[in-house]
XYZ file of C-alpha atoms in Angstrom:
653
model
C -0.080 0.132 -0.005
C 2.847 2.128 0.879
C 4.125 2.162 -2.741
C 0.758 2.652 -4.172
C 0.289 5.906 -2.007
C 3.333 7.104 -2.927
C 2.848 6.732 -6.561
C -0.665 8.495 -6.182
C 0.757 11.792 -4.739
C 4.067 11.643 -6.868
C 2.313 11.412 -10.266
C 0.831 14.689 -10.553
C 3.950 16.302 -9.101
C 5.947 14.632 -11.558
C 4.191 16.066 -14.016
C 3.720 19.621 -12.509
C 7.636 19.489 -12.452
C 8.280 18.288 -15.815
C 5.938 20.607 -17.315
C 6.651 23.373 -15.258
C 10.498 22.972 -15.943
C 10.906 21.623 -19.328
C 7.543 23.192 -21.009
C 9.200 24.978 -23.699
C 10.828 21.831 -24.824
C 7.637 19.503 -24.835
C 5.715 22.176 -26.388
C 1.820 22.510 -25.920
C 0.863 18.973 -26.805
C 3.588 17.548 -24.901
C 2.942 19.503 -21.615
C -0.687 18.362 -21.692
C 0.334 14.828 -22.232
C 2.382 14.693 -19.507
C 0.005 16.554 -16.882
C -3.178 14.548 -18.233
C -1.076 11.073 -18.011
C 0.001 11.968 -14.343
C -3.325 12.753 -12.959
C -4.986 9.928 -15.185
C -2.444 7.487 -13.362
C -3.389 9.335 -9.955
C -7.008 8.672 -10.429
C -6.826 4.855 -11.578
C -4.383 4.087 -8.594
C -6.959 5.880 -6.468
C -9.737 3.945 -7.851
C -7.934 0.682 -6.855
C -6.930 1.943 -3.216
C -10.960 2.671 -2.668
C -11.840 -0.809 -3.980
C -9.576 -2.359 -1.518
C -10.602 -0.086 1.561
C -14.285 0.363 0.851
C -15.758 -2.139 -1.309
C -13.401 -5.391 -0.111
C -13.340 -4.037 3.401
C -9.414 -3.831 3.547
C -7.957 -2.965 7.045
C -6.912 0.971 7.041
C -3.493 1.669 6.291
C -1.342 4.344 8.556
C 2.011 4.436 8.404
C 4.914 6.730 8.539
C 7.346 7.273 5.625
C 10.264 8.868 7.513
C 10.956 11.345 10.381
C 11.349 14.885 9.587
C 12.720 16.024 13.189
C 12.170 15.153 16.339
C 12.065 18.143 18.987
C 11.012 17.804 22.653
C 9.852 14.352 22.384
C 7.467 15.396 19.583
C 7.954 13.610 16.151
C 7.434 15.516 13.228
C 6.960 12.928 10.473
C 5.394 12.364 6.883
C 2.942 9.583 6.133
C -0.374 8.076 4.987
C -3.596 7.305 6.572
C -5.819 5.429 3.894
C -9.286 4.911 5.252
C -12.745 5.270 3.952
C -12.728 8.839 4.282
C -9.761 9.754 2.520
C -10.111 6.791 -0.221
C -13.170 8.676 -0.967
C -11.554 12.116 -0.984
C -9.026 10.604 -3.154
C -11.353 9.305 -5.872
C -13.202 12.673 -5.889
C -10.079 14.641 -6.195
C -8.535 13.231 -8.773
C -11.394 12.340 -10.834
C -12.793 15.997 -11.220
C -9.122 17.037 -11.469
C -8.341 14.842 -14.412
C -11.799 16.126 -15.891
C -10.516 19.849 -15.534
C -7.133 18.718 -16.931
C -8.825 17.421 -20.129
C -10.925 20.503 -20.324
C -8.078 22.753 -20.172
C -6.892 21.704 -23.366
C -9.572 23.332 -25.363
C -10.000 26.307 -22.803
C -6.391 27.054 -22.602
C -5.280 26.453 -26.037
C -4.714 29.979 -27.383
C -2.897 31.253 -23.768
C 0.455 32.000 -23.807
C 0.871 30.513 -20.461
C -0.379 27.225 -21.520
C 2.400 25.011 -20.212
C 2.704 26.897 -17.163
C -1.029 26.415 -16.211
C -0.803 22.698 -16.718
C 1.852 22.551 -14.360
C -0.008 24.626 -11.501
C -3.015 22.667 -11.554
C -1.237 19.540 -11.407
C 0.786 20.986 -8.335
C -2.548 21.670 -6.941
C -3.803 18.253 -7.310
C -0.638 16.907 -5.543
C -1.188 19.421 -2.829
C -5.005 18.267 -2.293
C -3.836 14.677 -2.042
C -0.801 15.256 0.421
C -3.788 17.003 2.403
C -6.456 14.387 2.172
C -4.050 11.480 2.570
C -1.868 12.551 5.907
C -2.192 10.963 8.992
C -0.588 13.825 11.100
C -0.924 17.401 11.514
C 2.261 18.294 10.310
C 1.414 16.887 6.776
C -2.060 18.082 7.124
C -0.504 21.626 7.481
C 1.604 21.213 4.321
C -0.805 20.258 2.081
C -3.019 23.059 3.636
C -0.519 25.610 2.801
C 0.221 24.126 -0.368
C -3.227 24.437 -1.987
C -3.247 28.202 -0.733
C -0.156 28.718 -2.311
C -1.065 27.366 -5.623
C -4.583 28.867 -5.543
C -2.654 32.474 -5.151
C -0.689 31.049 -8.119
C -3.455 30.364 -10.179
C -6.296 33.158 -9.279
C -3.382 35.628 -10.549
C -2.463 33.567 -13.222
C -2.999 36.516 -15.682
C -0.928 38.480 -13.898
C -0.947 41.380 -16.262
C -4.314 42.371 -15.261
C -4.500 44.610 -11.968
C -8.218 42.684 -11.228
C -6.442 39.152 -10.974
C -3.407 40.552 -8.852
C -5.901 42.002 -6.198
C -8.050 38.947 -6.296
C -5.084 36.887 -5.715
C -3.580 38.811 -2.901
C -7.091 39.004 -1.450
C -7.258 35.352 -1.169
C -3.744 34.961 -0.040
C -4.243 37.562 3.147
C -7.828 36.302 4.201
C -6.388 32.750 4.317
C -3.550 34.418 6.151
C -5.859 35.118 8.893
C -7.579 31.707 8.654
C -4.304 30.006 8.851
C -3.345 31.901 12.025
C -6.322 30.299 13.881
C -5.407 27.029 12.520
C -1.608 26.920 13.309
C -2.607 28.154 16.953
C -5.075 25.373 17.408
C -2.417 22.791 16.182
C 0.180 24.300 18.497
C -2.301 23.989 21.122
C -2.515 20.241 20.387
C 1.648 19.795 20.268
C 1.407 21.780 23.653
C -1.152 19.601 25.522
C -1.352 16.327 23.417
C 2.711 16.287 22.877
C 1.830 14.615 19.277
C 0.641 15.427 15.909
C -0.140 11.998 15.054
C -4.009 11.646 14.340
C -4.496 8.258 16.081
C -2.627 9.440 19.488
C -4.549 12.355 19.628
C -7.775 11.149 18.760
C -7.180 8.275 21.359
C -6.541 10.868 23.868
C -9.203 13.466 23.235
C -11.710 11.863 26.095
C -8.905 12.025 28.978
C -8.378 15.954 27.729
C -12.187 16.620 27.481
C -12.087 17.799 31.135
C -9.198 20.079 30.814
C -9.405 23.845 31.246
C -7.424 26.570 30.388
C -7.254 30.332 30.853
C -6.964 32.463 28.417
C -7.850 35.401 29.823
C -7.575 36.466 33.878
C -10.677 34.737 35.370
C -12.206 32.892 32.322
C -11.747 29.212 32.039
C -12.127 27.652 28.597
C -12.538 23.770 27.525
C -9.474 22.819 26.475
C -10.911 20.907 23.329
C -13.344 24.016 22.685
C -10.390 26.106 22.301
C -8.642 23.550 19.993
C -11.800 22.755 17.835
C -12.832 26.857 17.034
C -9.019 27.881 16.217
C -9.026 24.645 13.880
C -12.494 25.859 12.429
C -11.082 29.667 12.022
C -8.867 27.732 9.544
C -12.015 26.171 7.925
C -13.533 29.534 7.413
C -10.452 30.877 5.586
C -10.248 27.636 3.329
C -14.070 26.987 2.784
C -15.071 30.633 2.928
C -17.341 31.060 5.495
C -18.877 33.940 6.718
C -16.964 36.435 7.329
C -13.781 35.009 5.645
C -15.727 34.324 2.595
C -14.824 37.794 0.694
C -11.749 35.841 -1.213
C -13.785 33.303 -3.354
C -16.468 35.173 -5.502
C -13.016 37.289 -6.530
C -11.074 33.911 -7.501
C -13.201 34.221 -10.594
C -10.305 36.354 -11.899
C -8.720 32.952 -12.645
C -9.410 30.993 -15.799
C -12.463 29.000 -15.802
C -10.739 25.631 -15.211
C -9.122 26.695 -11.936
C -12.540 27.897 -10.922
C -14.011 24.701 -11.142
C -11.095 22.887 -9.657
C -10.734 25.337 -6.632
C -14.595 25.442 -6.129
C -15.273 21.786 -6.747
C -12.979 19.428 -5.306
C -10.057 21.098 -4.098
C -9.034 24.548 -1.603
C -12.754 25.077 -0.264
C -13.442 21.660 0.185
C -10.282 21.158 2.092
C -11.990 23.082 5.430
C -15.271 20.585 5.112
C -12.687 17.396 4.993
C -10.856 18.858 7.787
C -13.828 19.360 10.637
C -14.944 15.502 9.452
C -11.387 13.925 9.963
C -11.135 16.121 13.519
C -15.095 14.549 14.566
C -13.075 12.790 17.580
C -12.520 16.356 19.031
C -15.586 18.246 17.993
C -17.746 15.867 19.294
C -16.363 16.721 22.874
C -17.314 20.148 22.347
C -20.974 21.269 22.100
C -20.173 25.044 21.812
C -17.847 24.269 19.039
C -20.249 22.265 17.344
C -22.958 25.207 17.512
C -20.587 27.716 16.530
C -20.114 25.656 13.638
C -23.653 25.266 12.546
C -24.514 28.799 13.189
C -21.562 30.306 10.896
C -22.987 27.446 8.151
C -26.377 28.855 8.470
C -25.552 32.395 8.028
C -23.555 31.552 5.171
C -25.817 29.326 3.507
C -28.662 31.982 3.522
C -26.787 34.937 2.918
C -24.491 34.376 0.162
C -27.373 32.528 -1.735
C -29.090 36.150 -1.549
C -25.881 37.610 -3.427
C -26.375 35.217 -6.064
C -29.963 36.702 -6.782
C -27.917 39.814 -8.125
C -24.924 38.742 -9.954
C -24.978 39.602 -13.717
C -21.784 37.416 -14.666
C -22.271 33.941 -15.224
C -19.214 32.678 -13.215
C -19.876 34.654 -10.014
C -23.517 33.427 -10.039
C -21.945 29.855 -9.898
C -19.364 30.995 -7.220
C -21.869 32.597 -4.951
C -23.715 29.105 -5.122
C -20.473 27.336 -4.012
C -20.487 29.641 -0.657
C -24.000 28.828 -0.093
C -23.445 25.088 -0.785
C -20.361 25.240 1.512
C -22.655 26.243 4.100
C -24.853 23.684 4.002
C -22.056 21.025 4.401
C -21.005 23.320 7.301
C -24.405 22.909 8.920
C -24.347 19.393 8.732
C -20.873 19.312 10.538
C -22.178 21.539 13.034
C -25.294 18.908 13.545
C -22.632 16.161 13.527
C -23.804 14.538 10.500
C -20.337 14.167 9.392
C -21.278 11.571 6.719
C -24.109 13.628 5.615
C -21.352 16.891 4.800
C -18.894 14.572 2.962
C -21.786 13.119 0.933
C -22.766 16.505 -0.126
C -19.337 17.365 -0.678
C -18.874 14.450 -3.026
C -22.170 15.331 -5.076
C -21.388 18.801 -5.046
C -18.084 18.187 -6.353
C -19.229 16.520 -9.431
C -22.047 19.035 -10.254
C -20.514 22.120 -9.239
C -17.472 21.170 -11.613
C -20.297 20.354 -14.459
C -21.708 24.134 -14.011
C -18.076 25.763 -13.811
C -17.226 23.927 -16.865
C -20.359 24.754 -18.869
C -20.082 28.389 -17.687
C -16.596 28.346 -19.023
C -18.217 26.485 -22.585
C -20.583 29.391 -22.718
C -17.896 31.890 -22.258
C -15.832 30.349 -25.322
C -18.680 30.504 -27.498
C -19.686 33.709 -26.616
C -16.077 35.143 -27.287
C -15.214 35.447 -23.550
C -18.544 37.516 -22.831
C -19.702 36.941 -19.353
C -22.492 39.179 -18.584
C -25.936 37.162 -18.665
C -27.803 40.038 -19.931
C -26.042 39.846 -23.169
C -26.859 36.313 -23.901
C -30.171 34.807 -24.393
C -31.012 31.700 -26.883
C -28.176 29.773 -26.649
C -29.737 26.076 -26.370
C -30.485 26.345 -29.866
C -26.412 26.825 -30.708
C -24.955 24.918 -28.092
C -27.373 22.034 -27.557
C -24.611 19.664 -25.651
C -23.749 22.525 -23.110
C -27.542 23.555 -22.441
C -28.430 19.924 -21.861
C -25.542 19.371 -19.401
C -25.703 22.600 -17.639
C -29.295 21.844 -17.197
C -28.397 18.358 -15.400
C -25.992 20.555 -13.148
C -28.755 22.987 -12.209
C -31.449 20.505 -11.607
C -28.790 18.769 -9.145
C -27.619 21.877 -7.771
C -31.381 22.853 -6.677
C -32.072 19.147 -5.595
C -34.690 17.726 -7.957
C -35.877 14.450 -6.984
C -33.299 11.742 -8.356
C -30.840 13.897 -9.154
C -27.258 13.661 -6.837
C -27.959 16.907 -5.319
C -31.624 15.901 -4.168
C -30.089 13.301 -1.944
C -27.501 14.553 -0.167
C -28.845 18.463 0.278
C -32.312 16.703 1.788
C -30.346 14.756 4.139
C -28.693 17.373 5.325
C -31.997 19.303 5.766
C -33.669 16.141 7.765
C -30.592 16.168 9.873
C -30.346 19.306 10.828
C -34.090 19.150 11.572
C -33.707 16.772 14.192
C -30.466 17.979 15.742
C -30.144 18.725 19.075
C -27.062 21.069 18.616
C -27.806 24.771 19.948
C -28.467 26.775 16.916
C -30.213 23.871 15.082
C -33.681 25.905 14.776
C -31.494 28.282 12.957
C -29.586 25.948 10.698
C -33.145 24.344 9.737
C -34.581 27.735 8.500
C -31.476 28.968 6.913
C -31.494 25.468 4.786
C -35.073 25.890 4.126
C -35.166 29.116 2.588
C -31.756 28.506 1.115
C -33.613 26.154 -1.339
C -36.222 28.543 -3.086
C -33.101 30.996 -3.086
C -30.761 28.162 -4.857
C -33.925 27.183 -7.235
C -34.440 30.998 -8.200
C -30.833 31.959 -9.180
C -29.844 28.855 -10.820
C -32.949 28.946 -13.124
C -32.420 32.623 -13.219
C -29.014 31.420 -15.002
C -30.986 29.001 -17.214
C -33.144 31.400 -18.634
C -31.328 34.101 -19.310
C -28.376 32.295 -20.946
C -30.342 29.608 -22.656
C -33.995 30.573 -22.935
C -35.626 33.790 -24.573
C -34.429 35.813 -27.260
C -30.733 36.426 -27.957
C -29.576 39.447 -26.691
C -25.669 39.165 -28.367
C -24.442 41.223 -31.107
C -24.904 40.017 -34.416
C -21.460 39.199 -34.971
C -21.136 37.059 -31.903
C -24.365 35.295 -32.847
C -23.362 34.622 -36.132
C -20.207 32.688 -34.798
C -22.070 30.779 -32.242
C -21.509 27.069 -32.131
C -20.867 23.898 -29.981
C -17.555 23.925 -28.560
C -15.030 21.252 -29.572
C -15.311 17.491 -28.100
C -12.182 18.379 -25.488
C -14.298 20.760 -24.021
C -17.876 19.132 -24.220
C -16.623 15.872 -23.483
C -15.825 16.435 -19.538
C -19.050 18.209 -19.121
C -20.983 14.948 -20.428
C -18.650 12.647 -18.158
C -19.413 14.703 -15.304
C -23.001 14.959 -15.959
C -23.283 11.185 -15.245
C -22.618 10.985 -11.673
C -24.510 14.373 -11.384
C -27.300 12.503 -11.808
C -26.752 9.202 -10.406
C -24.284 9.285 -7.638
C -26.555 10.303 -5.223
C -29.002 6.795 -5.431
C -25.894 4.863 -5.546
C -24.382 6.428 -2.312
C -27.179 7.295 -0.203
C -27.387 4.166 1.581
C -24.238 3.184 2.585
C -22.904 6.614 3.308
C -25.654 7.493 5.216
C -27.109 4.496 6.921
C -24.520 1.978 6.359
C -21.091 1.599 7.616
C -19.490 3.043 4.929
C -17.072 5.074 6.847
C -16.416 2.776 9.536
C -14.102 4.466 12.246
C -12.786 7.071 10.111
C -15.495 9.385 11.266
C -16.567 9.546 15.061
C -19.937 10.548 16.367
C -21.168 10.396 19.875
C -24.527 8.299 20.063
C -26.114 11.516 21.898
C -25.565 13.426 18.527
C -26.175 10.915 15.924
C -28.649 12.520 13.977
C -28.371 10.144 11.036
C -29.986 7.306 13.104
C -33.059 9.063 13.738
C -33.167 9.942 10.176
C -32.776 6.217 9.201
C -35.934 5.297 11.258
C -38.118 6.754 8.374
C -35.879 5.479 5.569
C -37.438 2.824 3.143
C -34.822 2.813 0.235
C -34.309 5.255 -2.749
C -37.457 5.145 -4.058
C -39.159 5.656 -0.560
C -36.851 8.581 -0.056
C -37.568 10.368 -3.186
C -41.215 9.680 -2.589
C -41.386 11.132 0.974
C -39.032 13.978 -0.645
C -41.561 15.013 -3.183
C -44.098 15.825 -0.186
C -41.792 17.947 1.754
C -40.985 21.446 1.850
C -38.017 21.413 0.302
C -39.173 19.953 -3.007
C -41.907 22.751 -3.204
C -39.420 25.360 -2.521
C -37.436 24.458 -5.223
C -40.612 24.046 -7.471
C -41.689 27.576 -6.497
C -38.112 29.245 -7.141
C -37.960 27.590 -10.664
C -41.396 29.168 -11.188
C -40.848 32.530 -9.860
C -37.501 32.577 -12.151
C -39.128 31.531 -15.528
C -42.217 33.942 -14.441
C -39.755 36.910 -13.947
C -37.198 36.533 -16.451
C -39.136 34.716 -19.222
C -42.556 35.696 -19.049
C -42.746 39.067 -17.392
C -38.939 40.457 -17.688
C -40.345 43.718 -16.298
C -40.916 42.490 -12.947
C -37.193 42.286 -11.912
C -36.608 45.969 -12.676
C -40.209 47.293 -10.728
C -38.568 45.195 -7.747
C -35.214 46.927 -8.051
C -36.664 50.286 -8.422
C -39.337 49.550 -5.557
C -36.332 47.966 -3.085
C -33.549 49.852 -3.996
C -32.299 49.687 -0.934
C -31.837 45.983 -0.372
C -30.702 45.793 -3.919
C -27.807 48.009 -3.168
C -26.866 46.380 -0.276
C -27.161 43.132 -1.951
C -24.488 44.642 -5.058
C -22.175 45.609 -2.318
C -22.120 42.377 -0.807
C -23.502 43.685 2.662
C -20.343 45.979 2.843
C -18.075 43.453 3.561
C -15.316 44.614 0.736
C -15.908 48.093 1.520
C -15.378 47.668 5.115
C -12.052 45.453 4.770
C -10.799 48.081 2.230
C -11.004 51.445 4.366
C -10.398 49.463 7.859
C -8.101 46.526 7.327
C -6.139 47.617 3.995
C -6.446 51.243 4.675
C -5.531 51.077 7.997
C -2.372 48.854 6.821
C -1.690 51.686 4.387
C -2.453 54.396 6.918
C 0.088 52.680 9.744
C 2.638 52.358 6.969
C 2.513 55.885 6.177
C 2.721 57.015 9.450
C 5.616 54.595 10.284
C 7.266 56.240 6.986
C 6.860 59.482 8.407
C 7.964 58.739 11.887
C 10.224 56.029 11.249
C 11.959 56.654 8.131
C 11.523 60.281 7.516
C 11.984 61.396 11.155
C 14.006 58.819 12.975
C 16.136 57.471 10.399
C 16.506 60.162 7.983
C 15.802 63.049 10.074
C 17.920 61.934 13.396
C 20.090 59.236 12.250
C 21.171 59.932 8.915
C 20.759 63.800 8.559
C 21.296 64.597 12.048
C 24.345 62.868 12.472
C 25.529 64.918 9.305
C 24.181 68.062 10.335
C 26.114 67.222 13.890
C 29.316 66.716 12.043
C 28.685 70.060 10.180
C 27.754 71.956 13.313
C 31.019 70.798 15.036
C 33.193 71.564 12.250
C 31.471 74.791 11.986
C 33.118 75.482 15.458
C 36.471 73.720 15.153
C 37.082 75.740 11.599
C 37.626 78.919 13.911
C 40.515 77.745 15.367
C 42.532 77.650 11.939
C 42.669 81.172 11.736
C 46.040 81.357 9.317
C 47.902 83.447 12.240
C 51.342 81.831 13.588
C 50.680 83.474 17.116
C 47.377 81.635 17.356
C 48.894 78.257 16.698
C 52.086 79.045 19.069
C 49.617 79.944 21.865
C 47.876 76.462 21.445
C 50.968 74.846 21.358
C 51.897 76.238 24.708
C 48.398 75.380 26.073
C 48.905 71.905 24.970
C 52.162 71.671 26.592
C 50.949 73.046 29.720
C 48.122 70.297 29.866
C 50.200 67.591 28.999
C 52.689 68.887 31.886
C 49.776 68.926 34.392
C 48.669 65.287 33.608
C 52.221 64.033 33.932
C 52.771 65.848 37.232
C 49.552 64.457 38.773
C 50.296 60.828 37.557
C 53.994 61.274 39.220
C 52.144 62.591 42.417
C 49.632 59.845 42.322
């Protein structure tokens, strides 16, 4: 198993290094072949691992490759933990990444940075695999920071654009805030558990549950609550939860393939995976679970509303990602970790599909992204239309699609949860269903239906994209339709995850849901009688009526609710506040330090001050040099008298 794991992580790394260093010699075709083969190898080997661990029930593999260093009795090691959770993530990451690699051949074919882009996305895949396969916090942190670094490079891939540089700097800085909390959490684990190994930390968690620590004098906190909250701050940054969500919409400045990779299978899912992996710790802190649930609820609802006012096709899908990550976080807070990972998996397929479909539309529209300038594309791009429709139906949870099973499971789980804040989570998820359907089919109707609104030149050249672009769409549409029905029973109501996820019996909401589960058909039938289904259908109807039947209604709503519309357009003021308070404050502090430190202290006192002092002393001393002989004779006599006095004083002493 060790050699197999090494091949899985090293195959995309070799592809990244070869295309990065020798891309010019390989040429465009050579670069994409090397990168695609590397990720394909990783995918098929991940399937082999999945079969052995999940299907055949082989024992969990946990082994260390080598010890990096030992300090104070703590071992810093590199190793792999392959269980049901990591095996599932490995297949999802490599499959979606492979589809994105293939799609990139068509999308980026005319870009001068073609080879560099393939190097970056292969490196991204390697980084995420190191994260999900880690058996200790050191390697977890390595993968955590590596996906952050590569996302910075990819968001700013078109570095000649000011907006791209602003976006990647924003992503970098916001994630540093989350990563600071994450690092403090790991430091607390090292301090109190004296280990970085998952098995040792999780095995000792119950013994640490009663320990209290004092952060401020007179106030004691549960150690595990502090650790979990600090770790969750890291998850808030990576998985873009309010208020650390602001970087994710701006990441659309990167090329569309990387938008699909970041939003579907890597980076943003890292936080969800991490909390699920840390379930033995979170289950011992009700406060931490409550915070996770409430933050997820706020994100799911508030970010969905922002999707309603976006006109950029990619930003609509981006805000959809934020909202769906909120659903996953709510599930984590409700102790429904299996449901969160289930939705992570289904979401990876249909969200990658939606982003790549949006990219195909952008190609067909000659890089136009404003949905108000589209319309009627289903006649010109039928494959893109059908696959985008599949992705949208999965996103809104249409019965039978993958998203239906995972989203309904989350809503049911939070409904029966006893975690403080569960009522808020249930209300947010329920209203979010209507909002999701509304913005999803607003996109569908504006882009693919109605009369064409583009200029005549664009319309005359509209056609379906090449097979290398629409091929991955068709492949991704298949799991977006069927994977939910296949996986719901083992993942949610079976022993699919085994010991890889721990849930305290008093928090096990999935057991309560299982009492009313009567198979896939029964789940679908039951779901069609519940509020989420009718809310989704209401959202589709409102979108149809407002954007096809009566397109004047949205304009009238905007006019009558201009204040609310302005708040949504301004994204609740988060960006303005950050720009003025944090960015503006940093610039103001920099200017103050420049004036006081650089100009005043260094230039004014140390450099110019010393020069002025020398000049003043020279102006005094120069009067001695009068040019008169008797002045010099007098000075010599005075000097001799001084020396004589010193000599006599020394002899007398």
